[in-house]
mmCIF file of C-alpha atoms in Angstrom:
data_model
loop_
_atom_site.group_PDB
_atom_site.id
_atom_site.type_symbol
_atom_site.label_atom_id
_atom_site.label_comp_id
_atom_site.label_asym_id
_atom_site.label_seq_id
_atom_site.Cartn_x
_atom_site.Cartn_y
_atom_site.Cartn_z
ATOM 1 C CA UNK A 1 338.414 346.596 173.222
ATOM 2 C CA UNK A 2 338.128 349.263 176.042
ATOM 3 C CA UNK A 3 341.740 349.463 176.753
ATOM 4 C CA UNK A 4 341.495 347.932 180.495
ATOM 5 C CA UNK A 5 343.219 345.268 182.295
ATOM 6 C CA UNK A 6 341.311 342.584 182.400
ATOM 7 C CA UNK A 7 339.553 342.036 186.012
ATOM 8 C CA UNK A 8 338.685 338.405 186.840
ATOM 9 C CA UNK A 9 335.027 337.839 188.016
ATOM 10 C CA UNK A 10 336.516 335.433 190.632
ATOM 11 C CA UNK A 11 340.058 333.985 191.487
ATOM 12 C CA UNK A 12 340.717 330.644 193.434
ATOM 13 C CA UNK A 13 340.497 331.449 196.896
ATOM 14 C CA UNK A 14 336.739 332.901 196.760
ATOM 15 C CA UNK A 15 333.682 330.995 198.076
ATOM 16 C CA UNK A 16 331.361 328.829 196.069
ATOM 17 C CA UNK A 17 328.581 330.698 194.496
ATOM 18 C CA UNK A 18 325.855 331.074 196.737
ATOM 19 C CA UNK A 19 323.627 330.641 193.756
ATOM 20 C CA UNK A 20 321.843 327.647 193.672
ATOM 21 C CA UNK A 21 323.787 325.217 191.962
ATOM 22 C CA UNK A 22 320.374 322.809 190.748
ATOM 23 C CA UNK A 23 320.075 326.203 188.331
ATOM 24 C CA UNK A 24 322.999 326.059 186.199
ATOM 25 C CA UNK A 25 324.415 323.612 183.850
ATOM 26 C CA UNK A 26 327.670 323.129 185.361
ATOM 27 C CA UNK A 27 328.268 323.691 188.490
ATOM 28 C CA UNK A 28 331.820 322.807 189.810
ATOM 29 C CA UNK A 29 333.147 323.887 193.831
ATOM 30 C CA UNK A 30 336.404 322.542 195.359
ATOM 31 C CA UNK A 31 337.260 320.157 192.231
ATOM 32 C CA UNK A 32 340.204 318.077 193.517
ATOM 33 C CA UNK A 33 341.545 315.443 191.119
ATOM 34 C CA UNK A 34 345.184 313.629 192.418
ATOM 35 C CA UNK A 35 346.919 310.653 190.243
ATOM 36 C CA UNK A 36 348.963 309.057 192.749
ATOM 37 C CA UNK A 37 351.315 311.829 194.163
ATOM 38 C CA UNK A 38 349.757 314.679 191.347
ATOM 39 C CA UNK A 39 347.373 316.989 191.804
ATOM 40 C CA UNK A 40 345.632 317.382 188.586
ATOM 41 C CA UNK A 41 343.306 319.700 190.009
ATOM 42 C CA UNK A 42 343.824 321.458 192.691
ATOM 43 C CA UNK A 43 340.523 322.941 193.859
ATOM 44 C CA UNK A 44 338.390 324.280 190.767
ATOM 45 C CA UNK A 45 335.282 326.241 191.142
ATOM 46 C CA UNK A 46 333.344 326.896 187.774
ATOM 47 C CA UNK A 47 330.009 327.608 186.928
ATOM 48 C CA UNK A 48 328.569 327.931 183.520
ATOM 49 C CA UNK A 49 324.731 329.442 183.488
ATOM 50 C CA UNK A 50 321.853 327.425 180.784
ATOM 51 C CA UNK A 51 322.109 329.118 177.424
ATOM 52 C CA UNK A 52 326.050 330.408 178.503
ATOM 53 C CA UNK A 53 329.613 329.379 176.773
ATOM 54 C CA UNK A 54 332.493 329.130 178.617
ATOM 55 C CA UNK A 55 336.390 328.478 177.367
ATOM 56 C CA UNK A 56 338.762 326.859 179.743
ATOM 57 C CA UNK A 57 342.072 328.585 178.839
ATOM 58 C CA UNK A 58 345.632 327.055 180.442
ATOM 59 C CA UNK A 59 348.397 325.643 179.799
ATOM 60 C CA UNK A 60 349.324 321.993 178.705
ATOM 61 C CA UNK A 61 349.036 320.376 182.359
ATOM 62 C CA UNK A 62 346.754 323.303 183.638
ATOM 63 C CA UNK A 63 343.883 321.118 184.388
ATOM 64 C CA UNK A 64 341.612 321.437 181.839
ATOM 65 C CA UNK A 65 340.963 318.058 180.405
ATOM 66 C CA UNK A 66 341.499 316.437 183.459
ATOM 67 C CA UNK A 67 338.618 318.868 184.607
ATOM 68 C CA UNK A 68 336.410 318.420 181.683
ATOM 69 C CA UNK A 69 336.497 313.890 182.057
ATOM 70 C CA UNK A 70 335.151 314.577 185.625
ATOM 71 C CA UNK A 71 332.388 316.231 184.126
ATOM 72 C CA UNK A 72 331.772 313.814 181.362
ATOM 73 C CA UNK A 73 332.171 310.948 184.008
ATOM 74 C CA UNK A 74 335.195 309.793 182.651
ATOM 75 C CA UNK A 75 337.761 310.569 185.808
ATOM 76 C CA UNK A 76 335.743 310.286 189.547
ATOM 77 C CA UNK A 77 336.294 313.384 191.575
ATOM 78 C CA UNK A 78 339.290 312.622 194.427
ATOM 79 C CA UNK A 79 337.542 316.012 196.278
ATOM 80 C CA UNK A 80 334.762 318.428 195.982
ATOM 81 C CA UNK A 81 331.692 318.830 193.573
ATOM 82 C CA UNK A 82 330.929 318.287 189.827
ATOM 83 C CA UNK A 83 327.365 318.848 188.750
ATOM 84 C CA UNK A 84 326.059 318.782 185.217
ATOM 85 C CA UNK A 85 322.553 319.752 184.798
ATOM 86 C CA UNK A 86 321.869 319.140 188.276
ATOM 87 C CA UNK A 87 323.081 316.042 188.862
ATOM 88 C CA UNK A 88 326.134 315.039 190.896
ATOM 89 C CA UNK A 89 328.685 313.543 188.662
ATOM 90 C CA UNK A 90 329.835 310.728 191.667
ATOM 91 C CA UNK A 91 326.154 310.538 193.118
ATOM 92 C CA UNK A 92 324.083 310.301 189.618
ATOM 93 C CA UNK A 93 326.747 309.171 187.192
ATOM 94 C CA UNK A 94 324.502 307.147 184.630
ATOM 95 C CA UNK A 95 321.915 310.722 184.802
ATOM 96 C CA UNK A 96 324.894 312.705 184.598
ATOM 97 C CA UNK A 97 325.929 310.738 181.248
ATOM 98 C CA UNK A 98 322.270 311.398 180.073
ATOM 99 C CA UNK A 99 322.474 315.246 180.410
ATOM 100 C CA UNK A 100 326.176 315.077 178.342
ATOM 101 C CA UNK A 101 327.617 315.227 175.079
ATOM 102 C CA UNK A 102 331.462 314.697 175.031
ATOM 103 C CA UNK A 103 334.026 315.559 172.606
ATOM 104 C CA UNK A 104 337.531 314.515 174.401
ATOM 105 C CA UNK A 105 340.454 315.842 173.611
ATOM 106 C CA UNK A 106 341.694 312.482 171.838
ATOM 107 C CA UNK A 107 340.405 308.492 171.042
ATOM 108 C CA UNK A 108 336.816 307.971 171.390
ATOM 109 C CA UNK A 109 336.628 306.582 167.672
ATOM 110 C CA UNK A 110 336.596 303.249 166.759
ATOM 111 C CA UNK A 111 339.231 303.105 163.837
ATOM 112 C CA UNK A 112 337.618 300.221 161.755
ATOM 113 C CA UNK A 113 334.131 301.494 162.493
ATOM 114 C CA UNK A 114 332.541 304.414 159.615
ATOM 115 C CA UNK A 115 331.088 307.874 161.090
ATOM 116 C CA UNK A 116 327.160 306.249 160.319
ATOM 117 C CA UNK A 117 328.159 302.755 162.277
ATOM 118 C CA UNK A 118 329.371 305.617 165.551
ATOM 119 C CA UNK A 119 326.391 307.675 165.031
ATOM 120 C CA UNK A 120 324.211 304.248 165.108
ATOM 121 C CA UNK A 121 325.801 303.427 168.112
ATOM 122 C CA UNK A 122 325.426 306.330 169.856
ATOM 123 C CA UNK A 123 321.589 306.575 168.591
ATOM 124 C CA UNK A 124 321.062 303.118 170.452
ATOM 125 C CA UNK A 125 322.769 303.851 173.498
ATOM 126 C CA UNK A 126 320.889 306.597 174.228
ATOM 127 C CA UNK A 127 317.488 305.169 172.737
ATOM 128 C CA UNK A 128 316.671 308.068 170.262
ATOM 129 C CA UNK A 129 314.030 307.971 168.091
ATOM 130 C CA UNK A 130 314.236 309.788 164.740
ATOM 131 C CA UNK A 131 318.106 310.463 165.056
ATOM 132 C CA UNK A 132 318.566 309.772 161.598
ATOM 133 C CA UNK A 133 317.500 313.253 159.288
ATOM 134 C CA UNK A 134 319.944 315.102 162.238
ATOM 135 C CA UNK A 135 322.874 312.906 161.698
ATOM 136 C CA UNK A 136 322.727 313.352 157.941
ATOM 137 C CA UNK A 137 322.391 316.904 158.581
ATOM 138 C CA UNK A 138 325.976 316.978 160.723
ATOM 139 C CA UNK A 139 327.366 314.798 158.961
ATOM 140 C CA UNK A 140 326.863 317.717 156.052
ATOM 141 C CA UNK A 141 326.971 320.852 158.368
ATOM 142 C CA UNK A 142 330.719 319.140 159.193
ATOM 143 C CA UNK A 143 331.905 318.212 155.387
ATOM 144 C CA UNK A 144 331.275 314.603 156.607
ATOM 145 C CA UNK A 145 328.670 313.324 154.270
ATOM 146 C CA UNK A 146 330.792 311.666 151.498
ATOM 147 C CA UNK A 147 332.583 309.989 154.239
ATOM 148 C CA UNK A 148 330.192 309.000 156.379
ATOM 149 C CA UNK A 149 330.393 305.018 155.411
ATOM 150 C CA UNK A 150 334.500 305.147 155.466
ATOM 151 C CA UNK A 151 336.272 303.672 158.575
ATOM 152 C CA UNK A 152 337.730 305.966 160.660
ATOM 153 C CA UNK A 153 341.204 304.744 160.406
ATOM 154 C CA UNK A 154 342.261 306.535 157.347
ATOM 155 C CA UNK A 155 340.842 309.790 158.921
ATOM 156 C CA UNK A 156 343.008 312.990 159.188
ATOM 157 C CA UNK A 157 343.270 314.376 163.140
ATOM 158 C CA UNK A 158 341.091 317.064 161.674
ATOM 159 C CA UNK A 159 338.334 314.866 160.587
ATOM 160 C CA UNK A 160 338.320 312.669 163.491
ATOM 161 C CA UNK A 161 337.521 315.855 165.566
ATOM 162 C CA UNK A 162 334.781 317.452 163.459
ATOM 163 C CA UNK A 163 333.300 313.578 163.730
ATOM 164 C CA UNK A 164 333.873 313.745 167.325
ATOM 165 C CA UNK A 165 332.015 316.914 167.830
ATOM 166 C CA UNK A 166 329.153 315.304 165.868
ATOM 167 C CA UNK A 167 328.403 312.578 168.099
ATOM 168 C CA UNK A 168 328.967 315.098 171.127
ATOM 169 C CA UNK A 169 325.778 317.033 169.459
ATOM 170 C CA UNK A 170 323.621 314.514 167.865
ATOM 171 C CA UNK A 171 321.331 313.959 171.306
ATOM 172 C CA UNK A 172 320.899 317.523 171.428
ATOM 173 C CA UNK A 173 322.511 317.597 175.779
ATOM 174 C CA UNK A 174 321.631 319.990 178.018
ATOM 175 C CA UNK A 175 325.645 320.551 178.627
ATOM 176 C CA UNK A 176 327.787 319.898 175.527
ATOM 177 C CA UNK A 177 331.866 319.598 176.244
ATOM 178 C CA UNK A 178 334.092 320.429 173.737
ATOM 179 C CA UNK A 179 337.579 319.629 174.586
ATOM 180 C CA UNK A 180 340.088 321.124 172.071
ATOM 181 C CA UNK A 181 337.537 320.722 169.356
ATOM 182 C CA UNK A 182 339.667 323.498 167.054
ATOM 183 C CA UNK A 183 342.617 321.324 166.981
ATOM 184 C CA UNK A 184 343.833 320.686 163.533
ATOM 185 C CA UNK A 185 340.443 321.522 162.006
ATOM 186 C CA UNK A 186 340.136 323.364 158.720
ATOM 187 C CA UNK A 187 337.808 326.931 158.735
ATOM 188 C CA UNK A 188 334.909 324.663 157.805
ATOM 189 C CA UNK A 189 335.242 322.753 160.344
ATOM 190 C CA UNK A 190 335.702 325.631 162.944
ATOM 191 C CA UNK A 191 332.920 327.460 161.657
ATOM 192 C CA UNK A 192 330.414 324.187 161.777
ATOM 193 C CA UNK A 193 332.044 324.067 165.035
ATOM 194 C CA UNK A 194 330.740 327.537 165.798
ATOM 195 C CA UNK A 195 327.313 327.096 164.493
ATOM 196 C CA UNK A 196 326.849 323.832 167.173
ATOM 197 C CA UNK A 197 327.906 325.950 170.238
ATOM 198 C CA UNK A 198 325.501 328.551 169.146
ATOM 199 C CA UNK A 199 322.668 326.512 168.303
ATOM 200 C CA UNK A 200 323.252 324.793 171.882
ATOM 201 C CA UNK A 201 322.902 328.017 173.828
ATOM 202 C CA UNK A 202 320.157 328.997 172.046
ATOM 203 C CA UNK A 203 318.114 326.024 173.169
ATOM 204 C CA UNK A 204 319.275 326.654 176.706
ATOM 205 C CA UNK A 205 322.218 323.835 176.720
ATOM 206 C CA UNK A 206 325.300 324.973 178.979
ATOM 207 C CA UNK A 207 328.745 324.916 176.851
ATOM 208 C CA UNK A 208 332.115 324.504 178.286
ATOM 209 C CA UNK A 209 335.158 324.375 175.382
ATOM 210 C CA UNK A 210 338.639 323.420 176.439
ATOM 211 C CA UNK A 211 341.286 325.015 174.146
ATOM 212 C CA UNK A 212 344.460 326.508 173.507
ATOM 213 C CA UNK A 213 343.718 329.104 170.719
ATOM 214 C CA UNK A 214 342.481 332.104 172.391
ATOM 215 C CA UNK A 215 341.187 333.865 169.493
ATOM 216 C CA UNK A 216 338.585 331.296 168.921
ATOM 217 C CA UNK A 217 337.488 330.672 172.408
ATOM 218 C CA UNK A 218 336.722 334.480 172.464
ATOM 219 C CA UNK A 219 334.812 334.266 169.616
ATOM 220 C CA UNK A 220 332.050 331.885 170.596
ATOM 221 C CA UNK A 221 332.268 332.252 174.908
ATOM 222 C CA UNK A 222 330.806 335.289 176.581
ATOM 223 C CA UNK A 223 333.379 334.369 179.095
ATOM 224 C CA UNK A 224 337.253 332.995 179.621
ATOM 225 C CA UNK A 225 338.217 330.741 182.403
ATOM 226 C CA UNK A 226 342.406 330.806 183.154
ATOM 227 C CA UNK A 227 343.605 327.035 184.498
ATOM 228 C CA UNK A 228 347.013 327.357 185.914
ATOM 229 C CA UNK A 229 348.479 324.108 187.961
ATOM 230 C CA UNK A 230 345.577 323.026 188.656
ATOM 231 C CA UNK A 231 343.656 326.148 189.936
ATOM 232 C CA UNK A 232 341.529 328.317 188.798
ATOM 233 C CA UNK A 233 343.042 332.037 188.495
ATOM 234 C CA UNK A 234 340.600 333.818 186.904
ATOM 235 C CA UNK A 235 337.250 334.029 185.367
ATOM 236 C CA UNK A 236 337.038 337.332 183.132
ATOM 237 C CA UNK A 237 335.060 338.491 179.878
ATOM 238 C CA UNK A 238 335.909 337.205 176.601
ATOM 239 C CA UNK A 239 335.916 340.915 175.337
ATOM 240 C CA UNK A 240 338.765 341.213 177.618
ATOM 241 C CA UNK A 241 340.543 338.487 176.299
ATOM 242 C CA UNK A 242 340.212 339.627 172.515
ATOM 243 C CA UNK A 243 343.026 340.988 170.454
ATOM 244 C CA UNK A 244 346.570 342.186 171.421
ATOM 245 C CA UNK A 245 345.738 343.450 174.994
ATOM 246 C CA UNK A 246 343.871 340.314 175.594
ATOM 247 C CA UNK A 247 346.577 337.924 174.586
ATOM 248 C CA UNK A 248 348.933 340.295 177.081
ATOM 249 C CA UNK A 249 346.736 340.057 179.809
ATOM 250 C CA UNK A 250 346.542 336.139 179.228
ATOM 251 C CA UNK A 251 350.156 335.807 179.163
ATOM 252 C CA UNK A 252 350.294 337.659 182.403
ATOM 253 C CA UNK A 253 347.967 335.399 183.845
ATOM 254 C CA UNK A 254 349.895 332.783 182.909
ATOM 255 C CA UNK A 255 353.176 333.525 184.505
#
């Protein structure tokens, strides 16, 4: 730690990047997002670069999720831009889908289907070829194997997360998002976790993770992004968000 407030990168009110958006995985400018009378999201700019990790830190209600299913093509944008390896998420949806791998933050398991009938699925749906030796592999990497022809209905939360991060990484996507992938999910877990976020930036994939444990997020993103009601208040390093002083100035961005 170097002992200094924390300074954000960018807060809410600043432009869009004048960077070309085309060169980064995720590209997000003016995100607006209203239910009925709610605004979900309020006017989000994010960018995360190829080969880069960002957290999403906030809040229950900050935005986060809600932000992370417009990217997956899940929730339409009510304003603004989403673009996930270059393609518009409203314009391109089914090429947007393509580029993605999507953990949610809950469902998106069929209870009375096994972890090998969802990765079979997914393998079909996206017309792999030779999917099979890198399933097994997660399936192991994740402490799945001996479960992998059980029906997910007798799953623990924990396990139906590390399974849900496994069919967010089995295509190998250029942007992998990870939302609250830590939640109940043993040190095994978290650490095979870990190794998938890693091994995605090192092929040049773009990672966003939603969460609320701070001390993990810091761990595996170069950088933090603070959701409050719906905005974006601050982009800052992940160094700056580690330990004591980090979970200060996080509370103070919070309030």
């Amino acid at each position: 730690m170097t002992g200094r407030e924390p300074q954000p990168t960018a807060d809410a009110a600043d432009p869009a990047d004048p960077a070309d958006p085309a060169d980064a995985a995720v590209e997000v400018a003016g995100l607006c997002v209203r239910f009925g009378a709610v605004d979900a999201v309020a006017g989000v700019d994010l960018r995360v670069e190829a080969g880069q990790a960002l957290a999403l830190l906030g809040r229950n209600g900050a935005g986060k999720s809600t932000t992370m299913r417009v990217l997956a093509g899940v929730v339409p944008p009510s304003a603004g831009r989403a673009l996930v390896a270059g393609h518009d998420v409203h314009a391109e949806p089914l090429a947007a889908k393509r580029a993605v791998g999507y953990c949610p933050d809950v469902g998106g398991l069929v209870p009375r289907a096994t972890p090998w009938e969802h990765l079979q699925l997914s393998a079909r749906l996206r017309r792999l070829d030779g999917w099979e030796p890198r399933a097994r592999a997660l399936l192991e990497q994740f402490d799945l194997g001996d479960v992998a022809h059980r029906v997910t209905a007798g799953f623990s939360h924990g396990m139906g997360r590390r399974l849900s991060v496994v069919l967010a990484a089995l295509h190998e996507p250029r942007v992998l998002l990870l939302d609250e992938p830590f939640d109940g999910v043993d040190p095994v877990g978290v650490e095979a976790t870990f190794t998938v976020i890693e091994d995605a930036r090192a092929r040049g994939a773009g990672v966003l993770v939603s969460t609320h444990l701070r001390d993990l997020a810091v761990e595996v993103c170069s950088e933090v992004a603070v959701l409050r009601a719906g905005v974006r208040v601050a982009t800052v390093s992940a160094d700056h968000m580690a330990g004591d002083e980090g979970a200060r100035a996080y509370r103070a961005l919070l309030a």
